[in-house]
Short mmCIF file of C-alpha atoms in Angstrom, two decimals:
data_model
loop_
_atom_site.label_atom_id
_atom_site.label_comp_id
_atom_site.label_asym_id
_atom_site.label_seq_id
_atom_site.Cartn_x
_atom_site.Cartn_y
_atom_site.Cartn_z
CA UNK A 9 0.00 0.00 0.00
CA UNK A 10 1.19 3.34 -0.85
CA UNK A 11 3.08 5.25 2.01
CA UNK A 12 4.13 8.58 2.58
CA UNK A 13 6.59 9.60 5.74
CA UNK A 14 7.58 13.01 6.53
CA UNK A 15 10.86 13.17 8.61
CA UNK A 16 10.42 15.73 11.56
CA UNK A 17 6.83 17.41 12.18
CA UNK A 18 8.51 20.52 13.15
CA UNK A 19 11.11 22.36 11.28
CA UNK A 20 12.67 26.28 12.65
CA UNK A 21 15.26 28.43 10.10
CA UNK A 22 15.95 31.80 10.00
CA UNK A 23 15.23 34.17 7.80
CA UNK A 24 16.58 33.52 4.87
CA UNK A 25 18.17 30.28 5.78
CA UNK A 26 17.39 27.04 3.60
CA UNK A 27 14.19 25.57 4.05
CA UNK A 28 14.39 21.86 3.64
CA UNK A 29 11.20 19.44 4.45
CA UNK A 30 11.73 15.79 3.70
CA UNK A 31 9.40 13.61 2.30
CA UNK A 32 9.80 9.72 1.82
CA UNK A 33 7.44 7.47 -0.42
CA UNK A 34 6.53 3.80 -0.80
CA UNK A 35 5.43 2.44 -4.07
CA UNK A 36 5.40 -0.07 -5.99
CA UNK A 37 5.08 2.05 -9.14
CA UNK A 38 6.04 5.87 -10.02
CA UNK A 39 4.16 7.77 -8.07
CA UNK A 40 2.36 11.05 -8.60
CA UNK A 41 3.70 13.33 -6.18
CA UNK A 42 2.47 16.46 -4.41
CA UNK A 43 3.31 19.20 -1.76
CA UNK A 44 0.31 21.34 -0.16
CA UNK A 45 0.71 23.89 2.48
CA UNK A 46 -1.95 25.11 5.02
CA UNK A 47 -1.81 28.13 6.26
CA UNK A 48 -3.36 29.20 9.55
CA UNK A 49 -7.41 29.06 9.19
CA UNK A 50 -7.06 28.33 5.62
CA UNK A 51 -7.35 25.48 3.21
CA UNK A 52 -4.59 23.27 1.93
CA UNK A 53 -3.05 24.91 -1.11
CA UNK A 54 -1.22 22.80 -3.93
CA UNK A 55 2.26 24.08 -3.91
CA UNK A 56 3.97 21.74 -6.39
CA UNK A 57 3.19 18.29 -8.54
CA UNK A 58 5.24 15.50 -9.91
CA UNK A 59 3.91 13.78 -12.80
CA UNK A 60 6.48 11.49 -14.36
CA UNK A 61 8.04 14.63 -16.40
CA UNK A 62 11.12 16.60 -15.39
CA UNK A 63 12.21 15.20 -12.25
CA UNK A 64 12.80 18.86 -10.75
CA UNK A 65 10.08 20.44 -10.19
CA UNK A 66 9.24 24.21 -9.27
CA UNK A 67 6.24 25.42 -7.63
CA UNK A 68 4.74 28.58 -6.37
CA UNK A 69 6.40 31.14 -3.75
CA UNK A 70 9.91 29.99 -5.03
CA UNK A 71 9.47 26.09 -3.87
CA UNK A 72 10.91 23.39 -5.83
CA UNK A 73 11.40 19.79 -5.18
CA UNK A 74 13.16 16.70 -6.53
CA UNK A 75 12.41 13.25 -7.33
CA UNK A 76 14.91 10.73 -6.45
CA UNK A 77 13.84 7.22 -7.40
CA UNK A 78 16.56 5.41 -6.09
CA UNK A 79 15.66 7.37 -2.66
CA UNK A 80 11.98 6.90 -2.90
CA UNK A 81 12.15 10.98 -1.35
CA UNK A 82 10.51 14.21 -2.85
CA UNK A 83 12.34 16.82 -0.90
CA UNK A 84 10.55 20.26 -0.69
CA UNK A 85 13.12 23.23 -0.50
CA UNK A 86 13.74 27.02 -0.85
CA UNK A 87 17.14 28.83 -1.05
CA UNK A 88 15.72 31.63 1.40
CA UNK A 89 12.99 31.45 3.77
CA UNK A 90 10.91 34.15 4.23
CA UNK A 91 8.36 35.06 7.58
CA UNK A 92 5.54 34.56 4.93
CA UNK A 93 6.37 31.02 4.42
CA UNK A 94 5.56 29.78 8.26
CA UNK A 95 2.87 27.29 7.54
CA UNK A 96 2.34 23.61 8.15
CA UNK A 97 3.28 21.35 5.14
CA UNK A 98 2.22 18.01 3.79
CA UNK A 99 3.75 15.71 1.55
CA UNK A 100 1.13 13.64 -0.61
CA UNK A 101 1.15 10.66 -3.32
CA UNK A 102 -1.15 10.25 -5.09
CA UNK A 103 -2.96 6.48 -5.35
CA UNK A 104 -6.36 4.93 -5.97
CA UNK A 105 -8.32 2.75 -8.57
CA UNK A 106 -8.47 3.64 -11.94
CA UNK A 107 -5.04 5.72 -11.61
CA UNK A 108 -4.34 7.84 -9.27
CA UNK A 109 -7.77 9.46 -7.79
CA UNK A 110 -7.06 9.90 -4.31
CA UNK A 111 -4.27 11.64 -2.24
CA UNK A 112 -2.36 10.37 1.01
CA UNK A 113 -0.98 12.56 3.16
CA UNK A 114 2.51 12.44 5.23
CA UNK A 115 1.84 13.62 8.82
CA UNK A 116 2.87 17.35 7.87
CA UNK A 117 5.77 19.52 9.08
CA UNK A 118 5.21 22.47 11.05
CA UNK A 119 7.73 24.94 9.00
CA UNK A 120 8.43 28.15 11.87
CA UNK A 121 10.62 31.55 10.68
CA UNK A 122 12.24 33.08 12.95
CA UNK A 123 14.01 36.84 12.49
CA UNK B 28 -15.43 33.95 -3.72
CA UNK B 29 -15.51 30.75 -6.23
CA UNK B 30 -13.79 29.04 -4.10
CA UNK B 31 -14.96 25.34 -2.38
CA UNK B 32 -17.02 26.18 0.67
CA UNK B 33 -17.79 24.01 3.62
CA UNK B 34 -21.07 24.45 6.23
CA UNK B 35 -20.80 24.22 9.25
CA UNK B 36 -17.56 25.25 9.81
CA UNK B 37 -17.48 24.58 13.87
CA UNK B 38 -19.76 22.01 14.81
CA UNK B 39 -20.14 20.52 18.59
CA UNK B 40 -22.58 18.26 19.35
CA UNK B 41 -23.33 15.38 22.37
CA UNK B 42 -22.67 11.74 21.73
CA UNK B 43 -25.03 9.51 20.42
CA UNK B 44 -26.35 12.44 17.99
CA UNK B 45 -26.58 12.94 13.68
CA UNK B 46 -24.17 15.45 12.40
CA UNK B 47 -24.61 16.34 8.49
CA UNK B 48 -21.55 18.43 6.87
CA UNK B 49 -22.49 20.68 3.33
CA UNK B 50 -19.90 21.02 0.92
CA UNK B 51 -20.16 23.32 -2.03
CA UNK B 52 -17.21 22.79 -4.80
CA UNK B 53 -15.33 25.09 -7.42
CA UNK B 54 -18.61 25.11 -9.82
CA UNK B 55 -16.81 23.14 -13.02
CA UNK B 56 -15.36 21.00 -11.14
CA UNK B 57 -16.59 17.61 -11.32
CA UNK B 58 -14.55 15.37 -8.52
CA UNK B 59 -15.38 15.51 -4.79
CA UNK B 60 -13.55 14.71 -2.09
CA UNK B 61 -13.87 14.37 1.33
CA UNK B 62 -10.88 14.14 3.82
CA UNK B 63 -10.41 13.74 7.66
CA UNK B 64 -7.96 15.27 9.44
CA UNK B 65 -7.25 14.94 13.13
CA UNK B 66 -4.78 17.01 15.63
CA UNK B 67 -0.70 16.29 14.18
CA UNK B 68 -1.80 14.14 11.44
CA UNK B 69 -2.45 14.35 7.53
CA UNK B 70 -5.69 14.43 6.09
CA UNK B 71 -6.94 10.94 5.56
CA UNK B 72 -8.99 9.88 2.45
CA UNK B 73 -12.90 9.11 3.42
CA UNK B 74 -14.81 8.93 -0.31
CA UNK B 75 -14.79 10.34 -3.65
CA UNK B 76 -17.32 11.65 -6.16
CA UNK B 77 -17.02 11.96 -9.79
CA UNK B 78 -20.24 13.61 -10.55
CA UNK B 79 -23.01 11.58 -8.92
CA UNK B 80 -20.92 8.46 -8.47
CA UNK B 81 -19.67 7.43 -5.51
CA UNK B 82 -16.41 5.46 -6.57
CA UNK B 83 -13.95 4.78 -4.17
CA UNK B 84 -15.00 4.61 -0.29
CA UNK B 85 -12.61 4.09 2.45
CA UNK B 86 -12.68 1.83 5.12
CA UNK B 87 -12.47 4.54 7.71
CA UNK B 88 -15.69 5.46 6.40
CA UNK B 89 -17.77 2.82 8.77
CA UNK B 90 -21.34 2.03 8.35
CA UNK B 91 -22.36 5.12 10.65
CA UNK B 92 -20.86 7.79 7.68
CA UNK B 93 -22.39 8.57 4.43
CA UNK B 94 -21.92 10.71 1.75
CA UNK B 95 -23.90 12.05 -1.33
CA UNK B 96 -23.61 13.83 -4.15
CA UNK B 97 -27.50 13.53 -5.58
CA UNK B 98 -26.85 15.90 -8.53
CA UNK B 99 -23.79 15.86 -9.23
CA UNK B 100 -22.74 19.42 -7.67
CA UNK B 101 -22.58 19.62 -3.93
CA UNK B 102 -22.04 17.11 -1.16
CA UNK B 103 -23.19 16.08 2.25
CA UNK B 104 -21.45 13.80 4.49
CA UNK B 105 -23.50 12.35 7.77
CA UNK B 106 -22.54 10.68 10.69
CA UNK B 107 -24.79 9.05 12.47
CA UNK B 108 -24.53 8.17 16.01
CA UNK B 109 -21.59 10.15 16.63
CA UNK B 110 -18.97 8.83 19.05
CA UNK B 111 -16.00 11.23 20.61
CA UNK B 112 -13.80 9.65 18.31
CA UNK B 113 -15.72 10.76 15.37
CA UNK B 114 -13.83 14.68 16.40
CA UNK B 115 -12.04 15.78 13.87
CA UNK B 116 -11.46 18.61 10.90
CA UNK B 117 -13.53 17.06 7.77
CA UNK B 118 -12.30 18.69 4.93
CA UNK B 119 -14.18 18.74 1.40
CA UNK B 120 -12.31 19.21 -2.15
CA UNK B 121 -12.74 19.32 -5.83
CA UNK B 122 -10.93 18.61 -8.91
CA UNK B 123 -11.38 19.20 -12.38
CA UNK B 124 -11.12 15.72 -15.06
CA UNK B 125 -7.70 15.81 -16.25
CA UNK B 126 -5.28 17.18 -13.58
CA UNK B 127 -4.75 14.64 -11.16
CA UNK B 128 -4.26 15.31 -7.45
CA UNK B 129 -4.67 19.24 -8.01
CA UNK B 130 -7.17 19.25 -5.83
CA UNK B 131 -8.91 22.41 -3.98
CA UNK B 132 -9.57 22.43 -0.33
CA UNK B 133 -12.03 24.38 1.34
CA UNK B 134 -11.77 25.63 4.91
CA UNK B 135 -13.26 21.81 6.92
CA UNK B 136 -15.64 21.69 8.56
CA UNK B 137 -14.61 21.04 12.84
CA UNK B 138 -16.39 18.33 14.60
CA UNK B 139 -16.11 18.27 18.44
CA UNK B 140 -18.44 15.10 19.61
CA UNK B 141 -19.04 15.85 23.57
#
């Protein structure tokens, strides 16, 4: 069964330190691959997708994140974090009859900015 | 706003009683989601809808939940019976055909069973 595992549920940088939120998969076939954020009192937001095409893959607010097959990890990451950015994060592959219909979710890290 | 909205959005209510959660997609969208999500955890797939159909139902989703989509635009989810494990965020989305796993969230609807 598909899996998705997000290593640490709370991250802290500075400003404009490196973000970097890790996100593991298990599959038994290519995966779609997603990141959302969720901002306080509002609804998750697709940041990024990976569809079997470029293997880097850039999403809004200056995000990108890699596939590594051979790691089975989607890493989400940003040169320079900014205080806009603090937000909760969740790592998602996508799965389900038919193709892939249905998202699970990693447990989500907690991404905090500090001045 | 265009966006997918949920009603309630806080609802508390004692043991033992029905709950029924409202939620109103993106307007061309024709998939339908809905989601649980409880404290430090990722949201967990309950159903989906593509248009009317129900086609994929998890087995979280016990014989005391179920959802509808009679016409094909929005969606109610009841739980009957509630039990204090049934608290939780329940979140609704929608998709359009055609872009897999974009899906849009609305705001969840909270669920605090006393």
């Amino acid at each position: 069964a598909q899996s998705v595992t997000q290593l640490g549920s709370h991250v802290s940088v500075s400003e404009g330190a490196l973000v970097l939120l890790r996100c593991n998969y298990s599959s038994s076939v290519p995966p779609y691959l997603f990141w959302y954020v969720q901002y306080p009192n509002q609804g998750l937001q697709l940041l990024l997708k990976y569809t079997s095409a470029a293997t880097l893959v850039k999403g809004i607010n200056g995000f990108e994140a890699e596939f590594k097959k051979s790691e089975t990890s989607f890493h989400l990451t940003k040169p320079s974090a900014h205080m806009s950015d603090a937000a909760e994060y969740f790592c998602a592959a996508g799965a389900g009859r038919g193709g892939y219909n249905k998202l699970i979710f990693g447990a989500g890290t907690r991404l905090a900015v500090h001045p | 706003d265009t966006g997918v909205s949920q009603d309630p959005r806080h609802k508390i209510t004692k043991r033992g009683q029905n709950v029924t959660f409202r939620c109103d997609p993106i307007s061309e969208h024709n998939r339908l989601y809905w989601y649980r999500q409880t404290l430090g955890q990722g949201p967990e797939f309950l159903t989906y809808f593509q248009n009317e159909a129900q086609l994929e139902k998890s087995r979280l989703l016990s014989d005391r939940f179920s959802a509808e989509r009679p016409k094909g635009s929005f969606s109610t989810l009841e739980i009957q019976r509630t039990e204090q494990g049934d608290s939780a965020m329940y979140l609704c989305a929608s998709s359009a055909q055609g872009h897999t796993g974009e899906l849009f969230f609305g705001e969840g609807s909270r669920l605090t069973v006393l």
